[in-house]
Coordinates of C-alpha atoms and ligand atoms in Angstrom, one line a residue:
M1044 CA 62.9 116.0 111.6
Q1045 CA 64.7 113.3 113.5
N1046 CA 65.3 113.4 117.3
R1047 CA 65.1 111.0 120.2
I1048 CA 61.3 111.2 120.3
T1049 CA 60.7 110.6 116.5
K1050 CA 63.1 107.6 116.8
L1051 CA 61.5 106.3 120.0
F1052 CA 58.0 106.2 118.4
N1053 CA 59.0 105.8 114.8
I1054 CA 57.0 108.9 113.7
E1055 CA 57.7 111.6 111.1
V1056 CA 56.5 114.7 113.1
P1057 CA 57.1 115.3 116.8
I1058 CA 53.5 116.1 117.5
I1059 CA 51.6 113.8 119.8
Q1060 CA 47.8 113.9 120.3
A1061 CA 46.9 113.8 124.0
G1062 CA 44.9 110.9 125.4
M1063 CA 41.6 112.6 126.3
I1064 CA 38.7 110.9 127.9
W1065 CA 35.6 110.8 125.7
C1066 CA 37.5 112.6 122.8
S1067 CA 40.3 110.3 121.7
G1068 CA 38.8 107.0 120.5
W1069 CA 40.4 105.1 117.6
K1070 CA 39.1 107.5 114.9
L1071 CA 41.1 110.4 116.3
A1072 CA 44.2 108.3 117.2
A1073 CA 44.3 106.7 113.7
A1074 CA 43.8 110.0 111.9
V1075 CA 46.7 111.6 113.8
S1076 CA 49.0 108.7 113.3
N1077 CA 48.1 108.5 109.6
A1078 CA 49.1 112.2 109.3
G1079 CA 52.6 111.5 110.7
G1080 CA 52.2 112.3 114.4
L1081 CA 51.4 109.9 117.3
G1082 CA 47.8 109.3 117.9
I1083 CA 46.7 108.1 121.4
I1084 CA 43.6 106.2 122.5
G1085 CA 42.4 107.6 125.8
A1086 CA 41.5 104.5 127.9
G1087 CA 40.3 106.4 130.9
S1088 CA 36.7 106.6 129.7
M1089 CA 36.6 103.0 128.2
Y1090 CA 35.4 99.8 129.8
P1091 CA 38.0 97.1 129.2
E1092 CA 36.3 95.5 126.2
V1093 CA 35.6 98.9 124.6
L1094 CA 39.3 99.6 124.9
R1095 CA 40.1 96.3 123.2
A1096 CA 37.7 97.1 120.3
H1097 CA 39.3 100.6 119.9
I1098 CA 42.8 99.1 119.8
Q1099 CA 41.8 96.6 117.2
K1100 CA 39.9 99.2 115.1
C1101 CA 42.9 101.6 115.4
R1102 CA 45.2 99.0 114.2
S1103 CA 43.1 98.2 111.2
N1104 CA 42.9 101.9 110.3
T1105 CA 46.6 102.8 110.4
N1106 CA 49.8 100.9 109.7
R1107 CA 51.7 103.5 111.7
A1108 CA 52.6 103.7 115.4
F1109 CA 49.8 104.7 117.9
A1110 CA 49.6 104.6 121.7
V1111 CA 47.2 104.1 124.6
N1112 CA 46.9 106.5 127.5
V1113 CA 46.0 104.8 130.8
P1114 CA 45.2 106.8 134.0
L1115 CA 46.7 104.6 136.7
L1116 CA 43.8 105.3 139.1
Y1117 CA 41.5 103.4 136.6
P1118 CA 39.3 100.9 138.5
N1119 CA 40.0 97.8 136.4
I1120 CA 43.7 98.5 135.9
E1121 CA 44.9 94.9 136.0
E1122 CA 42.5 94.0 133.2
I1123 CA 43.5 97.0 131.2
M1124 CA 47.2 96.0 131.5
D1125 CA 46.4 92.5 130.4
I1126 CA 44.6 93.9 127.3
L1127 CA 47.5 96.1 126.4
I1128 CA 49.9 93.1 126.5
E1129 CA 47.5 90.7 124.7
E1130 CA 46.8 93.2 122.0
K1131 CA 50.5 93.9 121.6
V1132 CA 50.2 97.6 122.0
K1133 CA 53.7 99.1 121.4
I1134 CA 53.5 102.4 123.2
V1135 CA 51.7 103.2 126.5
F1136 CA 51.4 106.6 128.2
T1137 CA 50.6 106.3 131.9
S1138 CA 49.3 109.1 134.0
A1139 CA 47.7 109.9 137.4
G1140 CA 49.5 107.3 139.5
N1141 CA 52.8 105.8 140.5
P1142 CA 55.0 105.0 137.5
A1143 CA 56.9 102.4 139.5
T1144 CA 53.9 100.1 139.7
W1145 CA 53.5 99.1 136.0
T1146 CA 56.5 100.3 134.1
S1147 CA 58.7 97.2 134.5
L1148 CA 55.9 94.8 133.6
L1149 CA 55.1 96.8 130.4
K1150 CA 58.8 97.1 129.5
S1151 CA 59.3 93.4 130.0
H1152 CA 56.8 92.9 127.1
G1153 CA 58.8 95.3 124.9
I1154 CA 56.4 98.2 125.4
T1155 CA 57.7 101.7 125.2
V1156 CA 56.4 103.5 128.4
V1157 CA 55.9 107.3 128.8
H1158 CA 54.6 108.8 132.0
V1159 CA 52.8 112.2 132.4
I1160 CA 54.0 114.4 135.2
A1161 CA 53.5 118.1 136.3
N1162 CA 56.4 118.6 138.7
T1163 CA 60.1 117.7 139.2
K1164 CA 59.5 115.2 142.0
F1165 CA 57.3 113.0 139.8
A1166 CA 59.7 113.4 136.8
Q1167 CA 62.5 112.0 138.9
K1168 CA 60.3 109.2 140.1
A1169 CA 59.3 108.4 136.5
A1170 CA 62.9 108.4 135.4
A1171 CA 63.9 106.1 138.3
A1172 CA 61.0 103.7 137.3
G1173 CA 62.7 103.4 133.9
V1174 CA 60.2 105.1 131.6
D1175 CA 61.5 106.0 128.1
A1176 CA 60.2 109.6 128.0
I1177 CA 58.2 112.0 130.1
V1178 CA 55.3 114.3 129.2
A1179 CA 55.6 117.5 131.3
E1180 CA 52.2 119.0 131.5
G1181 CA 51.8 122.6 132.6
F1182 CA 49.0 124.5 134.4
E1183 CA 47.4 125.6 131.1
A1184 CA 46.4 122.1 130.2
G1185 CA 42.8 120.8 130.3
G1186 CA 41.5 118.1 132.6
H1187 CA 43.5 116.6 135.5
N1188 CA 46.3 118.9 136.4
G1189 CA 49.2 119.5 138.8
R1190 CA 48.7 121.0 142.3
E1191 CA 51.7 123.3 142.0
E1192 CA 50.1 125.3 139.2
T1193 CA 53.5 125.4 137.3
T1194 CA 53.1 126.8 133.8
T1195 CA 54.6 125.0 130.8
F1196 CA 57.2 127.8 130.4
C1197 CA 58.5 127.2 133.9
L1198 CA 58.0 123.4 134.0
I1199 CA 59.9 122.4 130.9
P1200 CA 63.3 123.8 131.8
M1201 CA 62.8 122.6 135.4
I1202 CA 62.2 119.0 134.1
T1203 CA 65.0 119.0 131.5
S1204 CA 67.4 120.0 134.2
V1205 CA 66.6 117.0 136.4
V1206 CA 66.2 114.1 133.9
N1207 CA 68.2 112.9 130.8
I1208 CA 65.3 111.1 129.1
P1209 CA 63.4 113.0 126.4
V1210 CA 60.7 115.4 127.5
I1211 CA 57.4 116.1 125.7
A1212 CA 55.9 119.5 126.4
A1213 CA 52.1 119.7 127.1
G1214 CA 49.8 122.5 128.1
G1215 CA 48.9 125.6 126.1
I1216 CA 50.2 124.2 122.8
A1217 CA 47.9 124.5 119.8
G1218 CA 50.1 126.2 117.3
G1219 CA 53.6 126.1 115.8
K1220 CA 54.8 129.2 117.7
A1221 CA 54.1 127.5 121.0
M1222 CA 55.7 124.4 119.7
L1223 CA 58.9 126.3 118.8
A1224 CA 58.9 127.9 122.3
A1225 CA 58.6 124.4 123.8
F1226 CA 61.6 123.2 121.8
A1227 CA 63.6 126.3 122.8
L1228 CA 62.9 125.3 126.4
G1229 CA 64.3 121.8 125.8
A1230 CA 61.3 119.7 124.8
E1231 CA 61.8 117.2 121.9
A1232 CA 58.1 116.9 121.1
V1233 CA 54.8 118.5 122.0
Q1234 CA 51.6 116.9 123.2
V1235 CA 48.5 118.7 122.0
G1236 CA 45.1 118.1 123.6
S1237 CA 42.5 120.9 123.2
A1238 CA 43.2 121.5 119.5
F1239 CA 42.5 117.8 118.7
A1240 CA 39.5 117.7 121.0
V1241 CA 37.6 119.7 118.4
A1242 CA 39.0 117.6 115.4
A1243 CA 36.3 116.2 113.1
E1244 CA 37.4 112.7 114.2
S1245 CA 37.2 113.4 117.9
S1246 CA 34.4 111.5 119.6
A1247 CA 33.4 114.5 121.7
H1248 CA 29.8 115.6 121.3
P1249 CA 29.3 118.5 118.8
N1250 CA 27.9 120.7 121.7
F1251 CA 31.1 120.3 123.5
K1252 CA 33.2 121.0 120.4
N1253 CA 31.1 124.1 119.7
S1254 CA 31.5 125.4 123.3
I1255 CA 35.3 125.0 122.9
I1256 CA 35.2 127.0 119.6
A1257 CA 33.2 129.7 121.5
A1258 CA 35.5 129.8 124.5
A1259 CA 37.2 133.2 125.2
E1260 CA 40.1 134.2 127.4
G1261 CA 39.4 133.6 131.0
D1262 CA 36.7 130.9 130.3
T1263 CA 38.6 128.0 131.9
A1264 CA 39.8 127.7 135.5
L1265 CA 41.6 125.1 137.6
Q1266 CA 39.1 123.8 140.1
M1267 CA 38.6 121.2 142.8
K1268 CA 42.2 121.4 144.1
K1269 CA 41.0 119.9 147.4
L1270 CA 39.7 116.8 145.5
V1271 CA 41.5 116.3 142.2
P1272 CA 42.7 119.5 140.4
V1273 CA 41.0 119.7 137.1
R1274 CA 40.8 122.6 134.5
L1275 CA 37.2 123.1 133.4
L1276 CA 35.4 125.3 130.9
R1277 CA 33.0 127.7 132.6
N1278 CA 29.4 126.4 132.6
P1279 CA 26.7 126.3 135.3
F1280 CA 28.3 123.2 136.9
A1281 CA 31.8 124.9 137.0
E1282 CA 30.2 128.0 138.5
A1283 CA 28.4 126.0 141.2
I1284 CA 31.8 124.5 142.1
A1285 CA 33.5 127.9 142.1
T1286 CA 30.7 129.2 144.5
A1287 CA 31.1 126.2 146.8
E1288 CA 34.9 126.5 146.8
A1289 CA 34.7 130.2 147.7
A1290 CA 32.4 129.2 150.6
G1291 CA 35.1 126.8 151.8
A1292 CA 33.7 123.4 150.4
D1293 CA 36.0 120.5 151.5
A1294 CA 36.9 117.4 149.5
S1295 CA 33.9 115.4 150.5
K1296 CA 31.5 118.3 149.6
L1297 CA 33.2 118.6 146.2
S1298 CA 33.0 114.8 145.6
E1299 CA 29.3 114.9 146.5
M1300 CA 28.7 117.7 144.0
L1301 CA 30.8 116.0 141.3
G1302 CA 28.9 112.7 141.6
R1303 CA 29.5 110.2 138.9
A1304 CA 29.9 110.3 135.1
R1305 CA 29.7 114.1 134.7
A1306 CA 32.6 114.2 132.2
K1307 CA 30.6 111.7 130.0
A1308 CA 27.5 113.8 130.4
G1309 CA 29.2 117.0 129.3
M1310 CA 31.9 115.8 126.8
F1311 CA 30.3 112.7 125.2
E1312 CA 26.5 113.4 125.6
G1313 CA 26.7 117.2 125.2
D1314 CA 25.0 118.3 128.4
L1315 CA 26.5 121.8 128.7
E1316 CA 24.5 122.7 131.8
T1317 CA 25.3 119.9 134.3
G1318 CA 28.2 118.2 132.6
E1319 CA 31.9 118.5 133.4
L1320 CA 33.7 120.1 130.5
E1321 CA 37.5 119.5 130.6
I1322 CA 39.6 121.7 128.3
G1323 CA 42.7 123.8 128.3
Q1324 CA 43.3 127.5 128.5
V1325 CA 44.3 127.5 124.8
S1326 CA 40.7 126.8 123.9
A1327 CA 40.4 130.6 123.6
M1328 CA 42.6 130.4 120.5
I1329 CA 40.8 127.5 118.8
K1330 CA 38.3 128.7 116.3
E1331 CA 37.2 125.9 114.0
I1332 CA 36.5 122.2 113.6
K1333 CA 38.9 120.7 111.1
P1334 CA 40.2 117.2 110.3
A1335 CA 43.0 116.1 112.6
A1336 CA 45.5 115.9 109.6
A1337 CA 44.8 119.6 108.9
I1338 CA 45.3 120.6 112.6
L1339 CA 48.6 118.7 112.7
Q1340 CA 49.8 120.1 109.4
Q1341 CA 49.0 123.7 110.4
I1342 CA 51.0 123.3 113.7
W1343 CA 54.0 121.7 111.8
D1344 CA 54.0 124.3 109.0
E1345 CA 53.8 127.2 111.4
Y1346 CA 56.7 125.7 113.5
R1347 CA 58.9 125.5 110.5
I1348 CA 58.1 129.0 109.2
E1349 CA 58.6 130.6 112.6
K1350 CA 61.9 128.7 113.1
E1351 CA 63.2 130.0 109.8
R1352 CA 62.1 133.5 110.7
L1353 CA 63.9 133.4 114.0
F1354 CA 67.1 132.1 112.5
K1355 CA 67.1 134.9 109.9
S1356 CA 66.6 137.7 112.4
Ligands
NDP2264 P1 32.9 105.0 117.4 O1 33.0 106.4 117.0 O2 33.7 104.5 118.4 O3 33.1 104.1 116.1 C1 32.3 103.3 115.5 C2 33.2 102.3 114.8 O4 33.7 101.5 115.9 C3 32.4 101.6 113.8 O5 33.2 101.6 112.6 C4 32.4 100.2 114.4 O6 32.8 99.2 113.5 C5 33.6 100.2 115.4 N1 33.3 99.4 116.6 C6 32.3 99.6 117.5 N2 32.4 98.6 118.4 C7 33.3 97.8 118.0 C8 33.8 96.6 118.5 N3 33.3 96.0 119.6 N4 34.8 96.0 117.9 C9 35.4 96.5 116.8 N5 34.9 97.6 116.2 C10 33.9 98.2 116.8 O7 31.3 104.8 117.7 P2 30.5 103.7 118.5 O8 29.4 104.5 119.0 O9 30.2 102.5 117.7 O10 31.5 103.3 119.7 C11 31.9 102.0 119.9 C12 32.1 101.9 121.4 O11 33.1 102.8 121.8 C13 30.9 102.4 122.2 O12 30.8 101.6 123.3 C14 31.2 103.8 122.5 O13 30.5 104.3 123.7 C15 32.6 103.7 122.8 N6 33.3 105.0 122.6 C16 34.0 105.4 123.7 C17 34.8 106.5 123.7 C18 35.4 106.8 124.9 O14 36.2 107.8 125.0 N7 35.2 106.1 126.0 C19 35.0 107.2 122.5 C20 34.2 106.7 121.3 C21 33.4 105.6 121.4 P3 31.7 98.6 112.5 O15 31.5 99.6 111.4 O16 32.3 97.3 112.1 O17 30.4 98.4 113.3
NDP2265 P1 33.6 108.9 137.2 O1 33.9 108.1 138.4 O2 32.8 110.1 137.4 O3 32.8 108.0 136.2 C1 33.3 106.9 135.6 C2 33.1 107.1 134.1 O4 34.0 106.4 133.4 C3 31.7 106.8 133.7 O5 31.2 107.7 132.7 C4 31.9 105.4 133.1 O6 31.0 105.1 132.0 C5 33.3 105.4 132.6 N1 34.0 104.2 132.8 C6 34.9 103.7 131.8 N2 35.4 102.5 132.3 C7 34.9 102.3 133.5 C8 35.1 101.3 134.5 N3 36.0 100.3 134.3 N4 34.5 101.4 135.7 C9 33.7 102.4 135.9 N5 33.5 103.4 135.0 C10 34.1 103.4 133.8 O7 35.0 109.3 136.5 P2 35.4 110.4 135.5 O8 34.4 110.4 134.4 O9 35.7 111.7 136.2 O10 36.8 109.8 135.0 C11 36.9 108.6 134.3 C12 38.4 108.3 134.1 O11 39.0 109.2 133.3 C13 39.2 108.1 135.3 O12 40.0 107.0 135.1 C14 40.0 109.3 135.4 O13 41.2 109.1 136.1 C15 40.2 109.7 134.0 N6 40.3 111.1 133.8 C16 41.4 111.5 133.2 C17 41.6 112.8 132.9 C18 42.8 113.4 132.3 O14 43.0 114.6 132.2 N7 43.7 112.5 131.8 C19 40.6 113.8 133.3 C20 39.5 113.3 134.0 C21 39.4 111.9 134.2 P3 29.5 104.8 132.2 O15 28.9 106.2 132.6 O16 29.0 104.4 130.9 O17 29.3 103.8 133.3

């Protein structure tokens, strides 16, 4: 397939692996890129020199395009931007911040910039900042999320009606049927997180991967809206947050309960009791740990089979 996204990134298949803290190191990114999609290193959980090592390692493990995702609220953001430029990273996905701050610098170094949004206001801001494409991430997605709770089905047509740059759909997509639906709504690629969080090459702890496989319908919820909205898998920590929220906990109480490095404890170190487990609603449909290439191929094959079926009917 050829469209604006495959041309922009120089990839064969319009499937992008989401940048996910503690899950998407160089191993996952290189595996997805080698399989024909776009792999992304998630910088949010990496100290600057760890990120540099992951970029170098990714480059020596794939000749194909890969990207780095940078949450813009990252503490050492200037250092991270210097590393991206020094290491000649070609594609950067920014998220969780103002796209106007860094887009022109990155673009002046020839870097393709994509920004992640969850509403029309930020889509317009990102387009005005000059980004090359947008990831529109719906309410179903894991981790940090939009306050409006707009689902992917509502979000994609809203975004494509206000911007002319290509839109990548994210949130709730782990199979080819959902990918086809996203394309019908106007997306030109999909970004897949949860399905790749359990990939064999994901750096997530096996305990976290197994808890994703075991997740059932209703096991994730959007929590901590008064602080930073985040979709979490149900565990004792998430239940404590839900109880506190029902009792009217404010942002400072939630921040105190969250403390520091809980995502690392849960997702990287495998502490399923007190850790923060960020994953999407679609985890209820993910049933096995497989290599990233097999995950990508399954989505792509199903997309093509379903497209054919729809056109015949
Ligand atoms: P990884 O799964 O990241 O991979 C290990 C590989 O990384 C080895 O092949 C090793 O190469 C290579 N590697 C490690 N450090 C460097 C470096 N400084 N420069 C170049 N290559 C390097 O496992 P590790 O546990 O080794 O992780 C490396 C670092 O990345 C650690 O600090 C780890 O905590 C962090 N990490 C962070 C993640 C995150 O999301 N924040 C995800 C995964 C890892 P060689 O065989 O030559 O030693
Ligand atoms: P916390 O403040 O709770 O903890 C910081 C964590 O990040 C620690 O585990 C720390 O590792 C690690 N870390 C990596 N680089 C740095 C650095 N330069 N300074 C301090 N700590 C660093 O944050 P979270 O774990 O909740 O979030 C970490 C990052 O991930 C943030 O940038 C956040 O925006 C992003 N994020 C993105 C999400 C998404 O959906 N895209 C979801 C959630 C978070 P150590 O423990 O080894 O010190």
